[in-house]
Amino acid sequence: MAPFHLWNLTKVLDALAALNEGNLSFVCACMAAGIKPIVHPFWKDLPFTYIFCAITPDMLHQLYQGLIKHLLGWLSAACGGAEIDAWCCRLPPNHHIHLFSKGITCLSHISGTEHAQICHFLLGIVIGICLPNNLNAGCLLQAVQGLLDFLYLAQYPCHSSESLQLLDDALDLFHENKDIFVDLSIHSNFNLPKLHATCHYSAMIMMFGMMDNYNTEYTKRLHINFVKDAYCATNHKDEFVQMMQWLEHKEKIMRHDKYVNWQCAGAEETMPHHPRPPPDMTFHQLQSVSKHPTAKAISIDKLVEDYSATYFCEALACYITQLNHANDPIPLHSQALDVLAQDIHFPF
């Protein structure tokens, strides 16, 4: 796939200046510059504005609520909604994966969180699925894999030249196999603005940093609290005034609640205007174990063979040795621990 570059701002401004030469010349100049003939764009007289860098990548609206939403529609049309839902119902329970027992094609108003949960198992339900007219399902699988790889690589908290190259390779994998949707008569072209935006992700990441710096998922919560909830509290007529009053009342209630809590805690002991002490920087790491394991009474041989717990016996022997010598005045060093652990034998 050929790389897409940002427009040259000087050529764009020259094309906008061609308006004085007549409508036809203005339209032709805009077409030559690759822009639409808009007479007075709002950013024309802003000297430090480079408008083509203003629209940054957006994980929520461009990928989850954009391309993934399109991908789910394409897969439903390719494989059939009933088949997709049947595969979803057959998925076994697993940790950190939300299962949709009634399928995913019947869902409406899917949120970004639900799209993220669907992506966890989307590739699994596509593997082995049959396409009409005996078309090659491998191309469909690679197209889905490329888009999902791009989705997860774009969310890296830290990037390097190698990871950005993997990001471009994942996008190329999708473009190399996307014609399967054309062969299935699902889509005639892929002139989608959100798909085109993915071509600039690598350049934008190098220019602005990681995507969590400008992801709208963080401000979406404020939009729900300050706009959606406020609108639902109105009668939907002259809503702006009612929304402002609702927000003002919420703020007053919150301030009054803090004042009451301050009084209950003892006003003389803790002054509300005093700055809070700095938070404790100690990191407490806790390990949690499931109460109800998915498999019970597993033999040690099976742990080694099926679960790749190669040194389970050695680790268990060291753990038992540590427990036996927990009250020793001098703690065991690693070499002595290994020697004592060799005397631990398991009768099973």
CSV table of C-alpha atoms in Angstrom, one decimal:
chain,number,residue,atom,x,y,z
A,1,MET,CA,0.0,0.0,0.0
A,2,ALA,CA,1.4,3.4,-1.0
A,3,PRO,CA,2.0,5.8,1.9
A,4,PHE,CA,-0.3,8.8,2.3
A,5,HIS,CA,1.3,12.1,3.1
A,6,LEU,CA,-0.2,15.2,4.6
A,7,TRP,CA,-1.3,18.0,2.3
A,8,ASN,CA,1.0,20.8,1.5
A,9,LEU,CA,-0.4,23.8,3.3
A,10,THR,CA,1.1,26.4,0.9
A,11,LYS,CA,-0.6,24.8,-2.1
A,12,VAL,CA,-3.9,24.6,-0.3
A,13,LEU,CA,-3.7,28.3,0.6
A,14,ASP,CA,-2.9,29.2,-3.0
A,15,ALA,CA,-5.9,27.2,-4.2
A,16,LEU,CA,-8.1,29.1,-1.7
A,17,ALA,CA,-6.7,32.4,-3.0
A,18,ALA,CA,-7.9,31.4,-6.5
A,19,LEU,CA,-11.4,32.4,-5.5
A,20,ASN,CA,-10.8,35.9,-6.8
A,21,GLU,CA,-10.2,34.5,-10.3
A,22,GLY,CA,-13.7,33.1,-10.7
A,23,ASN,CA,-15.7,30.1,-9.6
A,24,LEU,CA,-14.4,27.7,-12.3
A,25,SER,CA,-10.8,28.6,-11.6
A,26,PHE,CA,-11.4,28.2,-7.9
A,27,VAL,CA,-12.9,24.7,-8.3
A,28,CYS,CA,-10.1,23.6,-10.6
A,29,ALA,CA,-7.4,24.8,-8.3
A,30,CYS,CA,-9.1,23.0,-5.3
A,31,MET,CA,-9.3,19.8,-7.3
A,32,ALA,CA,-5.6,20.1,-8.3
A,33,ALA,CA,-4.7,20.6,-4.6
A,34,GLY,CA,-6.8,17.7,-3.5
A,35,ILE,CA,-9.3,19.6,-1.4
A,36,LYS,CA,-13.0,20.4,-1.6
A,37,PRO,CA,-14.0,23.9,-2.9
A,38,ILE,CA,-15.0,25.4,0.4
A,39,VAL,CA,-15.0,29.2,0.1
A,40,HIS,CA,-14.1,30.4,3.6
A,41,PRO,CA,-12.6,27.6,5.8
A,42,PHE,CA,-12.5,28.7,9.5
A,43,TRP,CA,-8.8,28.1,9.8
A,44,LYS,CA,-7.7,30.2,6.8
A,45,ASP,CA,-6.7,33.3,8.7
A,46,LEU,CA,-5.2,31.4,11.7
A,47,PRO,CA,-1.4,31.8,11.1
A,48,PHE,CA,-0.2,29.0,13.4
A,49,THR,CA,-2.8,26.4,12.5
A,50,TYR,CA,-1.9,23.3,10.4
A,51,ILE,CA,-5.4,21.9,10.0
A,52,PHE,CA,-4.2,18.6,8.6
A,53,CYS,CA,-2.6,17.7,11.9
A,54,ALA,CA,-5.7,18.8,13.9
A,55,ILE,CA,-7.6,15.5,13.6
A,56,THR,CA,-5.5,13.0,15.6
A,57,PRO,CA,-6.1,9.2,15.8
A,58,ASP,CA,-8.9,8.2,18.0
A,59,MET,CA,-9.2,4.7,19.4
A,60,LEU,CA,-12.8,5.0,20.5
A,61,HIS,CA,-14.6,6.6,17.6
A,62,GLN,CA,-12.2,5.7,14.7
A,63,LEU,CA,-11.4,2.1,15.6
A,64,TYR,CA,-13.8,0.6,18.0
A,65,GLN,CA,-16.9,2.6,17.0
A,66,GLY,CA,-15.8,2.9,13.4
A,67,LEU,CA,-13.8,0.1,11.8
A,68,ILE,CA,-14.7,-2.7,14.2
A,69,LYS,CA,-18.4,-1.7,13.8
A,70,HIS,CA,-18.0,-2.0,10.0
A,71,LEU,CA,-16.1,-5.3,10.4
A,72,LEU,CA,-18.9,-6.8,12.5
A,73,GLY,CA,-21.4,-5.9,9.8
A,74,TRP,CA,-19.2,-7.3,7.0
A,75,LEU,CA,-18.7,-10.6,8.9
A,76,SER,CA,-22.5,-10.9,9.5
A,77,ALA,CA,-23.2,-10.4,5.9
A,78,ALA,CA,-20.4,-12.8,4.8
A,79,CYS,CA,-21.1,-15.7,7.2
A,80,GLY,CA,-24.7,-15.0,8.2
A,81,GLY,CA,-25.9,-13.6,11.5
A,82,ALA,CA,-27.3,-16.9,12.7
A,83,GLU,CA,-23.9,-18.6,12.2
A,84,ILE,CA,-22.0,-15.8,14.0
A,85,ASP,CA,-24.4,-16.0,16.9
A,86,ALA,CA,-24.2,-19.8,17.0
A,87,TRP,CA,-20.4,-19.6,17.3
A,88,CYS,CA,-20.6,-17.0,20.0
A,89,CYS,CA,-22.9,-19.3,22.0
A,90,ARG,CA,-20.5,-22.2,21.8
A,91,LEU,CA,-17.5,-20.2,23.2
A,92,PRO,CA,-16.4,-21.8,26.6
A,93,PRO,CA,-16.2,-19.6,29.7
A,94,ASN,CA,-12.9,-18.0,30.2
A,95,HIS,CA,-11.3,-15.4,32.5
A,96,HIS,CA,-11.5,-11.7,31.5
A,97,ILE,CA,-13.7,-12.5,28.5
A,98,HIS,CA,-17.3,-11.4,28.4
A,99,LEU,CA,-19.4,-13.9,26.6
A,100,PHE,CA,-22.6,-12.9,24.7
A,101,SER,CA,-24.9,-15.9,25.2
A,102,LYS,CA,-27.5,-14.5,22.8
A,103,GLY,CA,-25.0,-13.6,20.1
A,104,ILE,CA,-23.7,-10.2,18.9
A,105,THR,CA,-25.7,-9.5,15.7
A,106,CYS,CA,-28.9,-8.8,17.7
A,107,LEU,CA,-27.2,-6.1,19.7
A,108,SER,CA,-28.1,-2.4,19.1
A,109,HIS,CA,-26.3,0.7,20.3
A,110,ILE,CA,-23.1,-1.2,21.0
A,111,SER,CA,-20.7,0.8,23.2
A,112,GLY,CA,-17.0,1.1,22.8
A,113,THR,CA,-16.5,-1.2,25.8
A,114,GLU,CA,-18.7,-3.9,24.2
A,115,HIS,CA,-16.8,-3.6,21.0
A,116,ALA,CA,-13.6,-4.1,22.9
A,117,GLN,CA,-15.0,-7.2,24.6
A,118,ILE,CA,-16.1,-8.6,21.2
A,119,CYS,CA,-12.6,-8.1,19.8
A,120,HIS,CA,-11.3,-10.6,22.4
A,121,PHE,CA,-12.9,-13.5,20.7
A,122,LEU,CA,-13.8,-12.2,17.2
A,123,LEU,CA,-10.9,-14.0,15.5
A,124,GLY,CA,-11.8,-17.3,17.2
A,125,ILE,CA,-15.3,-17.4,15.8
A,126,VAL,CA,-14.0,-16.7,12.3
A,127,ILE,CA,-11.6,-19.5,12.2
A,128,GLY,CA,-13.0,-22.5,10.4
A,129,ILE,CA,-16.2,-20.7,9.3
A,130,CYS,CA,-17.5,-21.5,5.8
A,131,LEU,CA,-18.1,-18.9,3.1
A,132,PRO,CA,-20.7,-19.1,0.3
A,133,ASN,CA,-19.6,-20.2,-3.2
A,134,ASN,CA,-16.6,-22.0,-1.7
A,135,LEU,CA,-14.6,-18.8,-1.5
A,136,ASN,CA,-11.3,-18.9,0.3
A,137,ALA,CA,-11.9,-18.3,4.0
A,138,GLY,CA,-8.1,-17.7,4.6
A,139,CYS,CA,-8.4,-14.3,3.0
A,140,LEU,CA,-11.2,-13.4,5.4
A,141,LEU,CA,-9.2,-14.7,8.3
A,142,GLN,CA,-6.1,-12.7,7.4
A,143,ALA,CA,-8.2,-9.5,6.9
A,144,VAL,CA,-9.7,-9.8,10.3
A,145,GLN,CA,-6.3,-10.7,11.8
A,146,GLY,CA,-4.7,-7.6,10.2
A,147,LEU,CA,-7.3,-5.2,11.5
A,148,LEU,CA,-7.3,-6.7,15.0
A,149,ASP,CA,-3.5,-6.6,15.1
A,150,PHE,CA,-3.5,-3.0,14.0
A,151,LEU,CA,-6.1,-2.3,16.8
A,152,TYR,CA,-4.0,-3.8,19.6
A,153,LEU,CA,-0.6,-2.5,18.3
A,154,ALA,CA,-2.0,1.0,18.1
A,155,GLN,CA,-2.8,0.9,21.8
A,156,TYR,CA,0.8,0.2,22.9
A,157,PRO,CA,1.8,2.5,25.8
A,158,CYS,CA,5.3,2.8,24.3
A,159,HIS,CA,6.4,2.6,20.6
A,160,SER,CA,9.6,2.0,18.8
A,161,SER,CA,10.6,1.8,15.1
A,162,GLU,CA,10.0,-1.9,15.2
A,163,SER,CA,6.5,-1.6,16.7
A,164,LEU,CA,5.5,1.1,14.2
A,165,GLN,CA,6.7,-1.1,11.4
A,166,LEU,CA,4.5,-4.0,12.8
A,167,LEU,CA,1.6,-1.5,12.9
A,168,ASP,CA,2.1,-0.7,9.2
A,169,ASP,CA,2.5,-4.4,8.3
A,170,ALA,CA,-0.8,-5.2,10.1
A,171,LEU,CA,-2.6,-2.6,8.1
A,172,ASP,CA,-1.0,-3.9,4.9
A,173,LEU,CA,-2.2,-7.4,5.7
A,174,PHE,CA,-5.8,-6.1,5.9
A,175,HIS,CA,-5.5,-4.2,2.6
A,176,GLU,CA,-4.0,-7.2,0.8
A,177,ASN,CA,-7.0,-9.4,1.8
A,178,LYS,CA,-9.9,-6.9,1.9
A,179,ASP,CA,-11.0,-7.8,-1.6
A,180,ILE,CA,-12.7,-10.9,-0.1
A,181,PHE,CA,-15.5,-8.5,1.0
A,182,VAL,CA,-15.8,-7.3,-2.7
A,183,ASP,CA,-15.9,-10.9,-3.9
A,184,LEU,CA,-18.7,-11.6,-1.4
A,185,SER,CA,-20.7,-8.6,-2.8
A,186,ILE,CA,-20.6,-7.0,0.6
A,187,HIS,CA,-18.7,-3.9,-0.2
A,188,SER,CA,-17.9,-2.3,-3.6
A,189,ASN,CA,-15.2,0.1,-2.4
A,190,PHE,CA,-13.4,1.0,0.8
A,191,ASN,CA,-13.5,4.8,0.6
A,192,LEU,CA,-14.1,5.1,4.3
A,193,PRO,CA,-12.6,8.2,6.0
A,194,LYS,CA,-11.9,6.2,9.2
A,195,LEU,CA,-10.1,3.6,7.2
A,196,HIS,CA,-8.1,6.2,5.4
A,197,ALA,CA,-7.2,7.8,8.8
A,198,THR,CA,-5.4,4.6,9.8
A,199,CYS,CA,-2.7,5.3,7.1
A,200,HIS,CA,-1.6,8.3,9.2
A,201,TYR,CA,-1.4,6.6,12.5
A,202,SER,CA,2.4,5.9,12.4
A,203,ALA,CA,3.2,9.5,11.4
A,204,MET,CA,0.8,10.9,14.1
A,205,ILE,CA,2.3,8.7,16.8
A,206,MET,CA,5.8,9.9,15.9
A,207,MET,CA,4.6,13.5,15.8
A,208,PHE,CA,2.3,13.6,18.9
A,209,GLY,CA,3.4,10.5,21.0
A,210,MET,CA,1.3,7.6,22.2
A,211,MET,CA,-2.4,7.4,21.5
A,212,ASP,CA,-3.4,7.6,25.1
A,213,ASN,CA,-2.3,11.3,25.0
A,214,TYR,CA,-5.3,12.2,22.7
A,215,ASN,CA,-7.7,9.4,23.0
A,216,THR,CA,-11.3,10.5,23.5
A,217,GLU,CA,-12.2,7.6,25.8
A,218,TYR,CA,-11.0,9.7,28.7
A,219,THR,CA,-13.3,12.7,28.0
A,220,LYS,CA,-16.2,10.4,27.1
A,221,ARG,CA,-16.9,9.9,30.8
A,222,LEU,CA,-17.2,13.7,31.2
A,223,HIS,CA,-19.6,13.8,28.2
A,224,ILE,CA,-21.8,11.2,29.9
A,225,ASN,CA,-21.8,12.9,33.3
A,226,PHE,CA,-22.2,16.5,32.1
A,227,VAL,CA,-24.3,16.1,28.9
A,228,LYS,CA,-26.1,12.9,28.6
A,229,ASP,CA,-27.2,12.6,32.3
A,230,ALA,CA,-28.1,16.3,32.3
A,231,TYR,CA,-30.2,15.9,29.1
A,232,CYS,CA,-32.1,12.9,30.5
A,233,ALA,CA,-33.1,15.0,33.6
A,234,THR,CA,-34.9,17.6,31.4
A,235,ASN,CA,-38.3,17.4,29.7
A,236,HIS,CA,-36.4,17.7,26.3
A,237,LYS,CA,-37.8,21.2,25.7
A,238,ASP,CA,-35.5,24.2,26.1
A,239,GLU,CA,-33.1,21.7,27.4
A,240,PHE,CA,-30.0,23.9,27.6
A,241,VAL,CA,-31.3,26.1,30.4
A,242,GLN,CA,-32.5,23.0,32.3
A,243,MET,CA,-29.2,21.2,31.8
A,244,MET,CA,-27.3,24.2,33.3
A,245,GLN,CA,-29.6,24.4,36.3
A,246,TRP,CA,-29.3,20.6,36.8
A,247,LEU,CA,-25.5,20.8,36.8
A,248,GLU,CA,-25.5,23.8,39.1
A,249,HIS,CA,-27.7,21.9,41.6
A,250,LYS,CA,-25.4,18.9,41.4
A,251,GLU,CA,-22.4,21.0,42.2
A,252,LYS,CA,-24.2,22.7,45.1
A,253,ILE,CA,-25.2,19.3,46.5
A,254,MET,CA,-21.7,18.0,46.2
A,255,ARG,CA,-20.2,21.0,48.0
A,256,HIS,CA,-22.8,20.8,50.7
A,257,ASP,CA,-22.1,17.1,51.1
A,258,LYS,CA,-18.4,17.8,51.6
A,259,TYR,CA,-19.2,20.5,54.1
A,260,VAL,CA,-21.4,18.1,56.1
A,261,ASN,CA,-18.7,15.4,56.1
A,262,TRP,CA,-16.2,18.0,57.2
A,263,GLN,CA,-18.4,19.0,60.1
A,264,CYS,CA,-19.0,15.4,61.1
A,265,ALA,CA,-15.3,14.6,61.0
A,266,GLY,CA,-14.5,17.6,63.3
A,267,ALA,CA,-14.1,21.0,61.8
A,268,GLU,CA,-11.3,22.0,64.2
A,269,GLU,CA,-9.2,18.9,63.4
A,270,THR,CA,-9.2,19.0,59.7
A,271,MET,CA,-9.6,22.3,57.9
A,272,PRO,CA,-11.1,22.0,54.4
A,273,HIS,CA,-8.8,24.6,52.9
A,274,HIS,CA,-5.6,22.8,54.0
A,275,PRO,CA,-3.8,20.9,51.3
A,276,ARG,CA,-4.0,17.2,51.4
A,277,PRO,CA,-0.8,15.3,52.3
A,278,PRO,CA,1.0,13.7,49.3
A,279,PRO,CA,-0.2,10.2,48.5
A,280,ASP,CA,1.8,7.2,49.6
A,281,MET,CA,4.1,6.1,46.7
A,282,THR,CA,4.4,2.6,48.1
A,283,PHE,CA,3.4,0.0,45.6
A,284,HIS,CA,1.4,-2.9,47.1
A,285,GLN,CA,1.3,-5.9,44.8
A,286,LEU,CA,-1.3,-8.5,45.6
A,287,GLN,CA,-1.9,-11.8,43.8
A,288,SER,CA,-5.4,-13.1,43.5
A,289,VAL,CA,-6.3,-16.8,43.0
A,290,SER,CA,-9.6,-18.0,41.6
A,291,LYS,CA,-11.8,-19.7,44.2
A,292,HIS,CA,-13.3,-22.0,41.6
A,293,PRO,CA,-10.7,-23.3,39.1
A,294,THR,CA,-11.8,-24.4,35.7
A,295,ALA,CA,-10.0,-27.8,36.1
A,296,LYS,CA,-9.7,-29.8,39.2
A,297,ALA,CA,-7.4,-32.7,40.4
A,298,ILE,CA,-4.7,-32.1,37.8
A,299,SER,CA,-1.8,-34.4,38.0
A,300,ILE,CA,1.8,-33.0,38.0
A,301,ASP,CA,2.6,-34.7,34.8
A,302,LYS,CA,-0.3,-33.0,33.1
A,303,LEU,CA,0.7,-29.7,34.6
A,304,VAL,CA,4.1,-30.1,32.9
A,305,GLU,CA,2.8,-31.4,29.6
A,306,ASP,CA,-0.4,-29.4,29.0
A,307,TYR,CA,0.2,-26.2,31.0
A,308,SER,CA,3.9,-25.8,30.4
A,309,ALA,CA,4.7,-25.7,34.2
A,310,THR,CA,8.1,-27.3,33.6
A,311,TYR,CA,9.6,-26.6,37.0
A,312,PHE,CA,6.5,-27.0,39.1
A,313,CYS,CA,8.0,-29.7,41.3
A,314,GLU,CA,11.1,-27.8,42.0
A,315,ALA,CA,9.2,-24.6,42.8
A,316,LEU,CA,6.9,-26.5,45.1
A,317,ALA,CA,9.8,-28.1,46.9
A,318,CYS,CA,11.5,-24.7,47.4
A,319,TYR,CA,8.2,-23.3,48.8
A,320,ILE,CA,7.8,-26.2,51.3
A,321,THR,CA,11.4,-25.8,52.4
A,322,GLN,CA,10.9,-22.1,53.0
A,323,LEU,CA,7.8,-22.9,55.1
A,324,ASN,CA,9.8,-25.5,57.1
A,325,HIS,CA,12.6,-23.0,57.9
A,326,ALA,CA,10.4,-19.8,58.3
A,327,ASN,CA,11.4,-19.4,62.0
A,328,ASP,CA,15.1,-19.9,61.5
A,329,PRO,CA,17.1,-16.9,62.9
A,330,ILE,CA,19.2,-16.7,59.7
A,331,PRO,CA,17.3,-16.8,56.5
A,332,LEU,CA,18.3,-19.3,53.8
A,333,HIS,CA,20.2,-18.1,50.8
A,334,SER,CA,19.4,-19.4,47.4
A,335,GLN,CA,22.1,-22.1,47.2
A,336,ALA,CA,21.2,-23.6,50.6
A,337,LEU,CA,17.5,-23.5,49.7
A,338,ASP,CA,18.2,-25.5,46.5
A,339,VAL,CA,20.2,-28.1,48.4
A,340,LEU,CA,17.5,-28.6,51.1
A,341,ALA,CA,14.8,-28.6,48.5
A,342,GLN,CA,16.4,-31.7,46.9
A,343,ASP,CA,15.4,-33.7,50.0
A,344,ILE,CA,11.7,-33.0,49.4
A,345,HIS,CA,10.1,-36.0,47.7
A,346,PHE,CA,6.5,-36.2,46.5
A,347,PRO,CA,4.7,-39.6,46.9
A,348,PHE,CA,2.3,-38.7,44.0
